[in-house]
Coordinates of C-alpha atoms in Angstrom, one line a residue:
Chain A
X23 CA -1.5 -9.8 24.7
X24 CA -4.4 -11.3 23.0
X25 CA -6.3 -9.0 20.6
X26 CA -5.7 -5.7 19.0
X27 CA -6.0 -2.5 21.2
X28 CA -6.0 1.0 19.7
X29 CA -2.9 1.6 21.4
X30 CA -1.5 -0.9 19.0
X31 CA -1.7 1.6 16.3
X32 CA -0.5 4.6 18.5
X33 CA 2.9 4.8 17.6
X34 CA 4.3 3.9 21.2
X35 CA 5.3 1.1 23.3
X36 CA 2.4 -1.4 21.6
X37 CA 3.1 0.0 18.4
X38 CA 6.9 -2.1 19.1
X39 CA 5.5 -4.6 20.4
X40 CA 4.0 -5.6 17.2
X41 CA 6.9 -4.8 15.1
X42 CA 8.5 -7.3 17.7
X43 CA 6.5 -9.8 16.5
X44 CA 6.3 -8.8 12.9
X45 CA 10.4 -9.4 12.9
X46 CA 10.0 -12.6 14.4
X47 CA 8.3 -13.5 10.8
X48 CA 10.3 -11.2 8.8
X49 CA 13.5 -11.1 9.7
X50 CA 15.7 -9.7 7.2
X51 CA 18.8 -7.0 6.8
X52 CA 16.0 -3.9 5.5
X53 CA 13.3 -4.5 7.8
X54 CA 15.3 -5.0 10.8
X55 CA 16.5 -1.6 10.7
X56 CA 12.5 -0.6 11.3
X57 CA 13.6 2.8 9.7
X58 CA 10.2 4.1 7.9
X59 CA 11.5 2.4 4.6
X60 CA 14.2 0.3 3.1
X61 CA 16.2 1.2 0.2
X62 CA 17.4 -0.8 -2.9
X63 CA 19.6 -0.4 -5.7
X64 CA 19.3 3.9 -5.3
X65 CA 15.6 3.6 -4.6
X66 CA 13.9 3.8 -1.2
X67 CA 10.4 2.3 -0.6
X68 CA 8.1 3.2 2.1
X69 CA 4.7 2.2 2.9
X70 CA 1.5 3.5 5.0
X71 CA -1.5 3.2 5.6
X72 CA -3.8 6.1 6.3
X73 CA -7.6 6.2 8.0
X74 CA -7.4 9.7 10.1
X75 CA -11.1 11.0 11.7
X76 CA -12.3 13.0 10.4
X77 CA -11.2 12.8 7.0
X78 CA -11.3 16.8 6.5
X79 CA -10.0 18.7 8.9
X80 CA -8.1 22.2 9.2
X81 CA -4.8 22.5 7.5
X82 CA -5.8 19.0 5.5
X83 CA -8.0 15.9 4.6
X84 CA -6.6 12.4 4.2
X85 CA -6.0 12.5 0.6
X86 CA -3.4 15.7 1.2
X87 CA -1.7 13.4 4.4
X88 CA -1.9 10.5 2.5
X89 CA 0.6 11.6 0.1
X90 CA 2.8 13.8 2.7
X91 CA 3.0 11.0 4.8
X92 CA 5.1 9.0 2.2
X93 CA 6.5 12.0 0.8
X94 CA 8.0 12.5 4.1
X95 CA 9.4 9.5 5.3
X96 CA 10.8 9.1 2.4
X97 CA 12.6 12.7 3.1
X98 CA 13.3 11.5 6.0
X99 CA 15.7 8.3 4.4
X100 CA 17.2 11.3 2.4
X101 CA 15.3 10.2 -0.9
X102 CA 13.4 12.6 -3.6
X103 CA 9.8 11.2 -4.0
X104 CA 9.7 10.1 -7.4
X105 CA 6.4 7.2 -7.8
X106 CA 3.1 6.8 -5.5
X107 CA 1.0 3.8 -5.5
X108 CA -2.4 4.9 -5.0
X109 CA -4.8 2.1 -2.7
X110 CA -8.2 2.7 -1.6
X111 CA -10.7 1.1 0.8
X112 CA -14.0 2.7 0.1
X113 CA -17.0 2.1 2.4
X114 CA -20.1 1.3 0.2
X115 CA -22.3 4.7 0.5
X116 CA -19.1 6.9 0.0
X117 CA -20.1 10.1 -1.8
X118 CA -18.4 10.3 -5.0
X119 CA -18.0 14.5 -4.5
X120 CA -15.6 13.7 -1.3
X121 CA -14.1 11.6 -3.2
X122 CA -13.4 13.8 -6.0
X123 CA -12.1 16.3 -2.9
X124 CA -9.7 14.0 -1.8
X125 CA -8.1 13.1 -5.5
X126 CA -7.8 17.0 -6.1
X127 CA -5.9 17.6 -2.7
X128 CA -3.6 14.1 -3.7
X129 CA -3.2 15.9 -7.0
X130 CA -2.4 19.1 -5.6
X131 CA 0.1 17.5 -3.1
X132 CA 1.3 15.1 -5.7
X133 CA 2.6 17.9 -7.8
X134 CA 3.9 20.5 -4.1
X135 CA 6.0 17.2 -4.0
X136 CA 7.0 16.2 -7.0
X137 CA 5.3 12.8 -7.5
X138 CA 3.5 11.1 -10.1
X139 CA 0.8 8.3 -8.6
X140 CA 1.5 5.6 -11.2
X141 CA -0.5 2.8 -10.4
X142 CA -3.1 2.4 -8.0
X143 CA -5.9 -0.3 -6.7
X144 CA -9.7 0.2 -5.4
X145 CA -11.7 -1.7 -3.5
X146 CA -14.9 -1.3 -1.8
X147 CA -16.6 -2.9 2.0
X148 CA -19.8 -3.2 2.3
X149 CA -21.8 -0.3 4.4
X150 CA -20.5 -0.5 8.1
X151 CA -17.0 -2.6 7.3
X152 CA -15.6 0.8 6.8
X153 CA -15.3 4.1 8.0
X154 CA -15.7 5.8 4.2
X155 CA -12.1 5.5 3.0
X156 CA -8.9 4.5 4.1
X157 CA -6.4 5.1 2.0
X158 CA -2.2 3.8 1.8
X159 CA 0.0 4.7 -0.2
X160 CA 3.7 3.5 -1.0
X161 CA 6.4 5.6 -2.5
X162 CA 9.5 5.2 -4.5
X163 CA 11.9 7.6 -4.1
X164 CA 15.6 8.3 -5.7
X165 CA 18.5 8.3 -2.7
X166 CA 20.4 11.9 -2.5
X167 CA 21.3 11.4 0.8
X168 CA 23.4 8.2 1.2
X169 CA 25.0 9.2 3.8
X170 CA 21.9 10.2 6.5
X171 CA 22.5 7.5 9.4
X172 CA 21.3 7.3 12.9
X173 CA 25.4 6.0 13.2
X174 CA 26.6 9.3 11.9
X175 CA 24.9 11.2 15.3
X176 CA 27.2 12.2 17.9
X177 CA 27.6 14.3 21.0
X178 CA 27.4 17.8 20.3
X179 CA 25.1 17.3 16.9
X180 CA 22.2 19.3 17.5
X181 CA 18.5 18.8 16.6
X182 CA 16.9 21.4 14.4
X183 CA 12.9 21.2 13.8
X184 CA 11.3 23.4 11.1
X185 CA 8.5 24.8 13.1
X186 CA 5.9 24.7 15.9
X187 CA 4.8 20.7 17.1
X188 CA 2.0 19.4 17.8
X189 CA -0.6 21.2 15.3
X190 CA -1.4 18.1 13.5
X191 CA -2.8 15.7 16.0
X192 CA -4.6 18.9 18.0
X193 CA -6.1 20.2 14.8
X194 CA -7.2 16.4 14.1
X195 CA -9.0 16.2 18.2
X196 CA -10.1 19.4 18.4
X197 CA -12.1 18.6 14.5
X198 CA -13.0 15.3 15.9
X199 CA -14.7 15.8 19.1
X200 CA -16.0 19.4 17.9
X201 CA -14.1 20.9 21.5
X202 CA -15.5 24.3 20.0
X203 CA -11.8 25.7 20.9
X204 CA -11.8 29.6 20.0
X205 CA -9.1 30.2 17.5
X206 CA -7.8 28.3 14.6
X207 CA -5.3 25.1 14.7
X208 CA -4.4 23.9 11.3
X209 CA -2.9 20.5 10.6
X210 CA 1.1 21.5 10.1
X211 CA 0.5 18.1 7.1
X212 CA 3.6 19.1 4.2
X213 CA 5.2 17.8 1.9
X214 CA 8.8 18.6 3.5
X215 CA 11.0 17.9 -0.2
X216 CA 13.0 20.9 0.0
X217 CA 15.0 19.5 3.2
X218 CA 16.9 17.8 0.3
X219 CA 18.7 20.3 -1.0
X220 CA 20.0 22.2 1.9
X221 CA 23.7 22.6 2.8
X222 CA 26.1 19.6 3.9
X223 CA 25.8 19.0 8.0
X224 CA 22.5 17.1 8.2
X225 CA 23.4 13.6 9.3
X226 CA 20.2 12.6 10.3
X227 CA 16.6 12.7 9.6
X228 CA 13.3 11.9 10.9
X229 CA 9.6 13.4 11.2
X230 CA 7.5 13.0 14.3
X231 CA 4.4 11.7 12.7
X232 CA 2.7 9.2 15.6
X233 CA 3.2 9.3 19.0
X234 CA 5.4 12.7 18.4
X235 CA 8.8 13.9 19.4
X236 CA 8.9 11.9 22.5
X237 CA 8.4 8.7 20.5
X238 CA 10.7 9.1 17.9
X239 CA 13.2 10.9 19.4
X240 CA 13.5 7.6 22.0
X241 CA 13.4 5.3 19.3
X242 CA 16.7 7.4 17.7
X243 CA 18.6 6.9 20.8
X244 CA 17.6 3.4 21.5
X245 CA 20.9 1.6 21.8
X246 CA 22.8 4.2 21.2
X247 CA 25.8 5.5 22.9
X248 CA 24.8 8.6 23.3
X249 CA 21.4 10.4 24.5
X250 CA 19.6 13.8 23.4
X251 CA 18.5 16.5 25.8
X252 CA 15.7 19.4 24.4
X253 CA 15.6 22.6 25.7
X254 CA 12.0 23.3 26.9
X255 CA 12.6 26.6 26.3
X256 CA 13.2 26.3 22.5
X257 CA 10.5 24.2 21.2
X258 CA 8.1 26.1 19.7
X259 CA 4.6 25.3 20.0
X260 CA 1.7 27.9 18.9
X261 CA -0.2 29.1 21.8
X262 CA -3.9 27.4 20.6
X263 CA -1.5 24.3 20.6
X264 CA -0.1 24.6 24.1
X265 CA -4.0 25.7 25.5
X266 CA -5.2 22.6 24.2
X267 CA -2.3 20.4 25.3
X268 CA -3.3 21.8 28.7
X269 CA -7.0 21.6 29.0
X270 CA -6.5 18.1 28.2
X271 CA -3.8 16.6 30.1
X272 CA -1.4 15.9 27.1
X273 CA 2.4 16.4 26.7
X274 CA 2.9 18.2 23.4
X275 CA 5.7 15.8 22.7
X276 CA 3.3 13.0 22.4
X277 CA 1.3 14.3 19.8
X278 CA 1.8 14.1 15.8
X279 CA 3.4 16.5 13.3
X280 CA 2.7 16.1 9.6
X281 CA 4.9 18.3 8.4
X282 CA 7.9 19.0 10.6
X283 CA 11.5 16.9 10.8
X284 CA 14.0 16.9 13.3
X285 CA 17.1 16.9 11.8
X286 CA 20.6 15.6 13.6
X287 CA 22.9 18.3 11.9
X288 CA 26.9 19.1 13.0
X289 CA 27.5 22.1 15.7
X290 CA 30.0 23.5 12.9
X291 CA 27.0 23.6 10.3
X292 CA 24.0 24.0 12.2
X293 CA 23.6 27.7 11.5
X294 CA 24.7 27.4 7.6
X295 CA 21.8 24.4 7.7
X296 CA 19.4 26.5 10.0
X297 CA 19.4 29.6 7.1
X298 CA 19.3 27.3 4.8
X299 CA 15.6 25.5 6.4
X300 CA 14.7 29.6 7.5
X301 CA 14.6 30.2 3.5
X302 CA 11.8 28.0 2.7
X303 CA 8.3 28.7 3.1
X304 CA 7.9 25.6 5.4
X305 CA 10.8 26.1 7.6
X306 CA 10.6 29.5 7.9
X307 CA 10.0 29.2 12.1
X308 CA 12.8 26.7 12.2
X309 CA 14.7 26.3 15.1
X310 CA 17.5 24.4 17.4
X311 CA 15.9 22.6 20.1
X312 CA 18.3 20.5 21.5
X313 CA 21.9 18.4 21.0
X314 CA 23.0 14.7 21.5
X315 CA 25.0 14.2 24.6
X316 CA 27.2 12.0 26.4
X317 CA 23.9 9.9 28.1
X318 CA 23.6 7.1 26.5
X319 CA 20.0 6.1 25.4
X320 CA 17.8 8.2 26.9
X321 CA 15.8 11.5 25.9
X322 CA 15.9 14.1 28.6
X323 CA 14.1 17.5 28.8
X324 CA 15.8 21.0 30.4
X325 CA 13.1 22.5 31.7
X326 CA 13.4 26.1 31.9
X327 CA 14.4 25.7 35.7
X328 CA 17.3 24.1 34.5
X329 CA 16.2 20.9 35.7
X330 CA 16.6 17.5 33.0
X331 CA 13.3 15.2 33.1
X332 CA 13.2 12.2 31.2
X333 CA 10.8 11.8 28.4
X334 CA 9.4 8.5 27.8
X335 CA 8.1 7.0 24.5
X336 CA 4.1 7.4 24.8
X337 CA 2.0 4.7 25.7
X338 CA 0.5 4.9 22.5
X339 CA -3.5 5.3 23.1
X340 CA -3.5 9.0 23.2
X341 CA -4.6 9.8 20.4
X342 CA -5.9 7.1 17.7
X343 CA -6.8 7.8 14.3
X344 CA -4.9 10.8 13.9
X345 CA -3.2 9.9 10.3
Chain B
X20 CA -23.2 8.2 -9.9
X21 CA -23.1 9.8 -6.5
X22 CA -22.2 7.4 -3.9
X23 CA -19.6 4.4 -3.9
X24 CA -21.4 0.9 -4.9
X25 CA -20.3 -2.6 -4.3
X26 CA -19.8 -2.7 -7.9
X27 CA -17.2 0.1 -8.2
X28 CA -14.4 -2.8 -6.2
X29 CA -15.8 -5.6 -8.5
X30 CA -13.5 -5.4 -11.5
X31 CA -16.1 -4.4 -14.1
X32 CA -17.7 -1.5 -15.9
X33 CA -18.2 0.5 -12.7
X34 CA -14.8 -0.3 -11.9
X35 CA -13.9 0.8 -15.1
X36 CA -15.3 4.1 -14.6
X37 CA -13.8 4.8 -11.4
X38 CA -10.6 4.4 -13.3
X39 CA -11.8 7.0 -15.4
X40 CA -12.6 9.0 -13.0
X41 CA -9.1 8.6 -11.4
X42 CA -7.3 9.1 -15.0
X43 CA -8.7 12.7 -14.7
X44 CA -6.8 14.3 -11.7
X45 CA -4.0 11.9 -11.9
X46 CA -2.8 11.6 -16.1
X47 CA 0.4 10.7 -17.1
X48 CA 1.8 8.4 -19.4
X49 CA 3.0 5.5 -16.6
X50 CA -0.7 5.5 -15.3
X51 CA -2.8 5.8 -18.8
X52 CA -1.8 2.2 -19.7
X53 CA -3.8 1.1 -16.5
X54 CA -2.3 -2.1 -16.4
X55 CA -1.7 -3.7 -13.1
X56 CA 1.6 -1.6 -12.2
X57 CA 4.0 0.6 -13.8
X58 CA 7.6 0.5 -15.0
X59 CA 10.7 3.0 -13.8
X60 CA 14.2 2.4 -14.2
X61 CA 13.9 -1.6 -14.8
X62 CA 11.6 -2.0 -12.2
X63 CA 8.1 -2.6 -12.1
X64 CA 5.4 -1.6 -9.1
X65 CA 2.2 -3.3 -8.5
X66 CA -0.3 -2.3 -5.4
X67 CA -3.5 -4.1 -4.1
X68 CA -5.7 -3.6 -1.5
X69 CA -7.2 -7.1 -0.2
X70 CA -10.5 -7.3 2.0
X71 CA -11.7 -10.6 1.1
X72 CA -14.1 -12.3 3.8
X73 CA -14.0 -14.3 4.9
X74 CA -10.4 -13.9 5.9
X75 CA -9.7 -18.1 6.1
X76 CA -11.2 -20.1 3.2
X77 CA -10.7 -23.8 1.7
X78 CA -6.8 -23.4 0.3
X79 CA -5.7 -19.9 1.5
X80 CA -6.3 -17.3 3.6
X81 CA -6.0 -13.1 3.5
X82 CA -2.4 -13.1 4.0
X83 CA -1.6 -15.7 0.9
X84 CA -3.8 -13.7 -1.1
X85 CA -2.3 -10.6 -0.2
X86 CA 1.3 -11.6 -1.4
X87 CA 0.2 -13.9 -4.5
X88 CA -2.1 -10.8 -5.3
X89 CA 0.8 -8.8 -5.7
X90 CA 3.3 -11.0 -7.0
X91 CA 1.0 -12.4 -9.8
X92 CA 0.5 -8.4 -10.7
X93 CA 4.6 -8.1 -11.0
X94 CA 4.5 -11.6 -12.9
X95 CA 2.3 -10.2 -15.4
X96 CA 4.2 -7.6 -16.2
X97 CA 7.2 -9.6 -16.9
X98 CA 9.0 -9.0 -13.7
X99 CA 10.6 -10.8 -11.0
X100 CA 9.1 -10.1 -7.8
X101 CA 11.7 -9.2 -5.5
X102 CA 10.4 -6.5 -2.2
X103 CA 7.0 -6.2 -1.0
X104 CA 5.9 -3.7 1.7
X105 CA 3.5 -5.0 3.9
X106 CA 0.5 -2.6 5.5
X107 CA -2.4 -3.6 7.7
X108 CA -5.5 -1.8 9.1
X109 CA -6.9 -3.8 12.0
X110 CA -10.0 -3.2 14.0
X111 CA -10.1 -3.1 17.3
X112 CA -10.4 -6.5 18.8
X113 CA -9.2 -8.9 16.6
X114 CA -7.4 -11.8 17.6
X115 CA -3.3 -11.8 18.0
X116 CA -3.5 -15.5 17.2
X117 CA -5.5 -15.0 13.9
X118 CA -3.0 -11.9 13.1
X119 CA 0.0 -14.3 13.7
X120 CA -1.5 -16.9 11.8
X121 CA -1.4 -14.6 8.9
X122 CA 1.9 -13.5 9.5
X123 CA 2.8 -17.2 9.1
X124 CA 1.1 -17.5 5.9
X125 CA 2.7 -14.3 4.6
X126 CA 5.8 -15.7 5.2
X127 CA 5.8 -18.9 3.9
X128 CA 4.3 -17.5 0.6
X129 CA 6.7 -15.0 0.3
X130 CA 9.7 -17.7 0.5
X131 CA 7.9 -20.0 -2.0
X132 CA 7.8 -16.3 -4.4
X133 CA 10.9 -15.5 -3.7
X134 CA 10.5 -12.6 -2.4
X135 CA 10.8 -9.9 1.1
X136 CA 8.9 -7.9 3.1
X137 CA 11.1 -5.1 3.4
X138 CA 8.9 -2.2 5.6
X139 CA 5.1 -2.2 6.6
X140 CA 2.8 -0.1 8.6
X141 CA -0.5 -0.9 11.3
X142 CA -2.9 1.1 11.6
X143 CA -6.0 0.3 14.2
X144 CA -9.5 1.5 13.7
X145 CA -12.4 1.2 16.7
X146 CA -14.3 -1.6 17.0
X147 CA -17.1 -1.3 14.5
X148 CA -15.1 0.5 11.4
X149 CA -13.2 -2.1 10.0
X150 CA -13.7 -6.1 9.7
X151 CA -11.1 -7.5 11.3
X152 CA -8.2 -7.3 8.7
X153 CA -7.2 -5.4 5.8
X154 CA -4.2 -5.6 4.1
X155 CA -2.1 -4.1 1.7
X156 CA 0.9 -5.1 -0.3
X157 CA 3.1 -2.9 -2.9
X158 CA 5.8 -4.9 -4.7
X159 CA 8.9 -4.6 -6.4
X160 CA 10.0 -6.5 -9.1
X161 CA 13.1 -6.6 -11.1
X162 CA 11.9 -6.6 -15.3
X163 CA 13.0 -10.0 -16.7
X164 CA 10.6 -9.8 -20.0
X165 CA 10.9 -5.7 -21.0
X166 CA 9.0 -7.2 -24.8
X167 CA 5.7 -8.3 -23.0
X168 CA 3.5 -5.7 -24.6
X169 CA -0.6 -5.4 -25.9
X170 CA 0.8 -4.1 -29.1
X171 CA 2.8 -7.2 -29.6
X172 CA -0.4 -9.5 -29.9
X173 CA -1.6 -10.5 -33.5
X174 CA -4.5 -12.7 -35.2
X175 CA -3.4 -15.8 -34.7
X176 CA -2.1 -16.3 -31.7
X177 CA -2.9 -18.1 -29.2
X178 CA -4.1 -18.1 -25.3
X179 CA -2.9 -20.8 -22.5
X180 CA -3.8 -20.7 -19.4
X181 CA -2.2 -22.9 -16.5
X182 CA -5.1 -24.4 -14.8
X183 CA -8.6 -24.9 -14.1
X184 CA -10.3 -21.1 -13.4
X185 CA -13.3 -19.5 -11.4
X186 CA -11.8 -21.8 -8.1
X187 CA -10.9 -18.8 -6.3
X188 CA -13.8 -16.9 -6.1
X189 CA -16.1 -19.5 -5.9
X190 CA -14.1 -21.1 -3.0
X191 CA -14.4 -18.2 -1.1
X192 CA -18.4 -17.4 -2.0
X193 CA -18.8 -21.3 -0.7
X194 CA -17.1 -20.4 2.7
X195 CA -18.7 -17.0 2.8
X196 CA -22.8 -18.0 2.6
X197 CA -22.0 -21.5 3.9
X198 CA -23.7 -23.0 1.4
X199 CA -22.9 -26.2 2.4
X200 CA -21.5 -27.4 -0.7
X201 CA -20.6 -31.1 -1.2
X202 CA -17.2 -31.5 -2.3
X203 CA -13.8 -29.7 -1.6
X204 CA -13.7 -26.3 -3.3
X205 CA -10.1 -25.0 -3.2
X206 CA -8.8 -21.5 -4.2
X207 CA -6.2 -21.9 -6.9
X208 CA -4.3 -18.9 -4.3
X209 CA -0.7 -19.1 -5.7
X210 CA 2.2 -17.6 -6.9
X211 CA 3.1 -17.6 -10.3
X212 CA 6.6 -16.5 -10.4
X213 CA 7.7 -20.0 -12.2
X214 CA 6.1 -18.1 -15.4
X215 CA 9.2 -16.4 -15.8
X216 CA 11.1 -19.1 -17.0
X217 CA 9.4 -20.0 -19.8
X218 CA 10.7 -20.9 -23.3
X219 CA 10.2 -17.8 -25.7
X220 CA 7.2 -17.1 -27.2
X221 CA 5.0 -15.3 -24.9
X222 CA 3.6 -12.2 -26.0
X223 CA 1.7 -11.1 -22.9
X224 CA 0.3 -12.4 -19.6
X225 CA -3.0 -11.2 -17.5
X226 CA -4.2 -12.4 -14.2
X227 CA -7.8 -12.8 -14.4
X228 CA -8.6 -11.9 -10.8
X229 CA -11.4 -9.7 -10.1
X230 CA -13.9 -10.0 -12.6
X231 CA -12.7 -12.6 -13.8
X232 CA -11.1 -14.1 -18.0
X233 CA -14.4 -12.4 -18.5
X234 CA -13.3 -8.9 -17.5
X235 CA -9.5 -9.2 -17.9
X236 CA -10.0 -10.2 -21.9
X237 CA -12.3 -7.8 -22.7
X238 CA -10.1 -5.1 -21.0
X239 CA -7.0 -6.3 -23.3
X240 CA -9.0 -6.2 -26.9
X241 CA -10.1 -2.7 -25.4
X242 CA -9.7 -0.3 -28.9
X243 CA -7.3 -3.2 -30.8
X244 CA -7.3 -4.3 -34.4
X245 CA -8.1 -7.8 -33.1
X246 CA -10.2 -9.9 -30.4
X247 CA -10.0 -13.2 -28.7
X248 CA -11.8 -16.5 -29.3
X249 CA -12.3 -18.7 -26.5
X250 CA -13.4 -22.5 -27.2
X251 CA -15.7 -23.3 -24.7
X252 CA -14.9 -26.8 -24.3
X253 CA -10.8 -26.4 -23.8
X254 CA -11.5 -24.0 -20.9
X255 CA -10.8 -25.9 -17.6
X256 CA -13.2 -25.9 -15.2
X257 CA -13.2 -28.6 -12.4
X258 CA -17.5 -30.2 -11.7
X259 CA -17.3 -28.4 -8.1
X260 CA -16.7 -25.1 -9.6
X261 CA -19.4 -25.9 -12.3
X262 CA -21.8 -27.2 -10.4
X263 CA -21.6 -23.8 -8.2
X264 CA -21.6 -21.8 -10.9
X265 CA -25.0 -23.4 -12.8
X266 CA -26.5 -23.8 -8.9
X267 CA -26.3 -19.7 -8.5
X268 CA -26.5 -18.6 -12.1
X269 CA -23.1 -17.1 -12.4
X270 CA -20.8 -17.4 -15.8
X271 CA -17.7 -18.5 -14.2
X272 CA -15.9 -16.8 -16.4
X273 CA -16.7 -13.9 -14.4
X274 CA -14.7 -15.4 -11.9
X275 CA -11.8 -14.9 -10.0
X276 CA -8.6 -16.8 -9.9
X277 CA -5.9 -15.9 -8.0
X278 CA -3.5 -18.4 -9.1
X279 CA -4.1 -18.3 -12.8
X280 CA -2.3 -16.3 -15.7
X281 CA -4.1 -15.9 -19.4
X282 CA -0.8 -15.9 -21.7
X283 CA -0.9 -15.0 -25.4
X284 CA 2.2 -17.0 -26.9
X285 CA 3.0 -17.5 -31.1
X286 CA 1.3 -20.1 -32.9
X287 CA 4.4 -21.5 -33.6
X288 CA 6.0 -21.6 -30.3
X289 CA 2.6 -22.5 -28.4
X290 CA 3.3 -25.8 -28.0
X291 CA 7.1 -25.5 -26.4
X292 CA 5.9 -23.4 -23.8
X293 CA 2.9 -25.7 -22.8
X294 CA 5.3 -28.0 -22.2
X295 CA 7.3 -25.6 -20.5
X296 CA 4.6 -24.6 -18.3
X297 CA 3.6 -28.5 -17.8
X298 CA 6.8 -28.8 -16.1
X299 CA 6.1 -26.9 -12.8
X300 CA 3.8 -28.1 -10.6
X301 CA 1.2 -24.6 -10.3
X302 CA 1.2 -25.4 -14.3
X303 CA 0.6 -29.2 -15.1
X304 CA -3.1 -28.7 -16.0
X305 CA -1.7 -25.7 -19.0
X306 CA -3.8 -25.7 -21.8
X307 CA -4.6 -24.0 -24.9
X308 CA -7.8 -22.2 -24.3
X309 CA -8.7 -20.0 -27.5
X310 CA -6.9 -17.8 -29.7
X311 CA -6.8 -13.9 -31.4
X312 CA -8.5 -13.4 -34.2
X313 CA -9.3 -11.0 -37.1
X314 CA -12.0 -9.0 -35.7
X315 CA -11.3 -5.8 -33.6
X316 CA -12.3 -5.4 -29.6
X317 CA -14.4 -8.6 -29.4
X318 CA -14.0 -11.7 -26.8
X319 CA -16.4 -14.2 -28.2
X320 CA -16.8 -18.1 -27.1
X321 CA -17.1 -20.7 -29.5
X322 CA -20.0 -23.1 -28.0
X323 CA -19.7 -26.9 -28.5
X324 CA -22.5 -26.2 -31.0
X325 CA -20.1 -24.1 -33.2
X326 CA -22.1 -20.8 -32.5
X327 CA -20.1 -17.8 -31.2
X328 CA -21.6 -16.0 -28.6
X329 CA -20.1 -12.5 -27.4
X330 CA -18.6 -12.1 -23.9
X331 CA -19.2 -8.8 -21.9
X332 CA -17.4 -8.0 -19.3
X333 CA -19.1 -8.0 -15.9
X334 CA -21.1 -5.4 -14.4
X335 CA -19.0 -6.1 -11.1
X336 CA -21.6 -7.0 -8.4
X337 CA -22.0 -10.4 -8.7
X338 CA -18.8 -11.8 -6.3
X339 CA -18.0 -8.5 -3.5
X340 CA -15.0 -9.0 -1.2
X341 CA -13.4 -12.1 -2.8
X342 CA -10.0 -10.3 -2.5

């Protein structure tokens, strides 16, 4: 590889390759875990830049997304988001009224997530050197669930998700490509702090953003003594998302969510956790979609016909700039 | 103002206007101070995005700059930089070998500053929607000098700087505009962690980046009972920088530094602090350039003729994209 391709940012195989490159330069214990962030002194830190196109889409905008993305990364580390930094790269000519609309959306989402913007920065680039607005947020969270760890997952554990998958990626793509799809597809973009006050039993969480469920689960199983099986019929997908995926030949499991979390839960406590999730508006469609099995390092999909199909991480180029 | 102008990112008056806009949306105690960062639980946090053009310039590159910028913001808050997040926005087609050169530079500067990259992110945008590479770093520092505060500054205090000013901005501009200036002008870009172990007497520090000494000092005096006088003859400027500034009609006091710090020091301790600074390679040209006086909220320049001229913050458009 000698030039950056769009796929390097897609969350798939080329993104992993890039991460390996980074590791050769910044080898250290905290980074090596390749989590969505790092832990220090009881705090978690996570960073994300957002380049979504279009910046306004059904169910959200780049501002809301910038808060949710980082907030949910912290939540996945068992940390309650407390502070956010906010950094803009604006293109000359960007409308101040659009900026204000985004600021308002950031503020509303911060309030919802219980997080405060404490510091920021703005850079402006010449017309044609950016694309309206890019945002970076870095979040600091107080670790409430230090026990969460991939190492605790074991065969028999169940996998839960808090609602239909693939809505964010498909909503952005429909908005961008002006596909004129019938029926409204809204992004699931939402801050998931409610997951920090569930009943005990959660072993590990990960939000299926870039690369979707397929990418995230393949990362989780990598190098482990166990694997996962997803029950295809149990994975919640709205008819609209399912329709667009079929139309475009996209596997919904590779499509990004921005308000969904995959939870690995001890089998005997799964029901209580599930009920806890369903009590929150952002979890009322929670369901069990799979389990951890005794097959090392694989992600399998159990089809309605009872067969098993292996789910590979997406190469990465299918849906650029969805976050 | 209805559209974003380059000047909104210049560190001058329009940047202040934008900050006021942000405050209307994110009003909170930590942000209101408009420092280069915020403090929580003994830690400081600071964020910056870097869009410098060209990405390689004499004395540095966007990687080194991304580390120094955030490190020096933390140092100015009296905090020892410990962790950095690192987020890239890459343009499709960017050369991997340039990325590697930048990664190497980041790594070297991190080692020099004693800071670790603990988490990161990469996004890729289509060709023509970026400009090669943009970087965001967010830093966490352990507060070692919690006493530093603008409130402690009083008439009689002296103002120190650790070397010639304006070198960064001019070096980037000469490289960008291919001015073909004789004599090498190198950026002063450097991590200034050595300033955290000076003898006592430092009341306040601020790094004169965007908008230069003029902009930063005007921010510092704003709303205060006192002002500052700079002794024009004492301000260190290299002949090369001075020459370019004259040629282009730029006031060197409005030009960004990336390895300089302005220190407000108690008069009776200034000599000891100065000697302490000079013991470090990055401070061997340290000098006293001014003092705090009993004139509320002004920045004055005492010329060699004994007259006083008021220094205003730059409007902001003179040198875009120098960081």
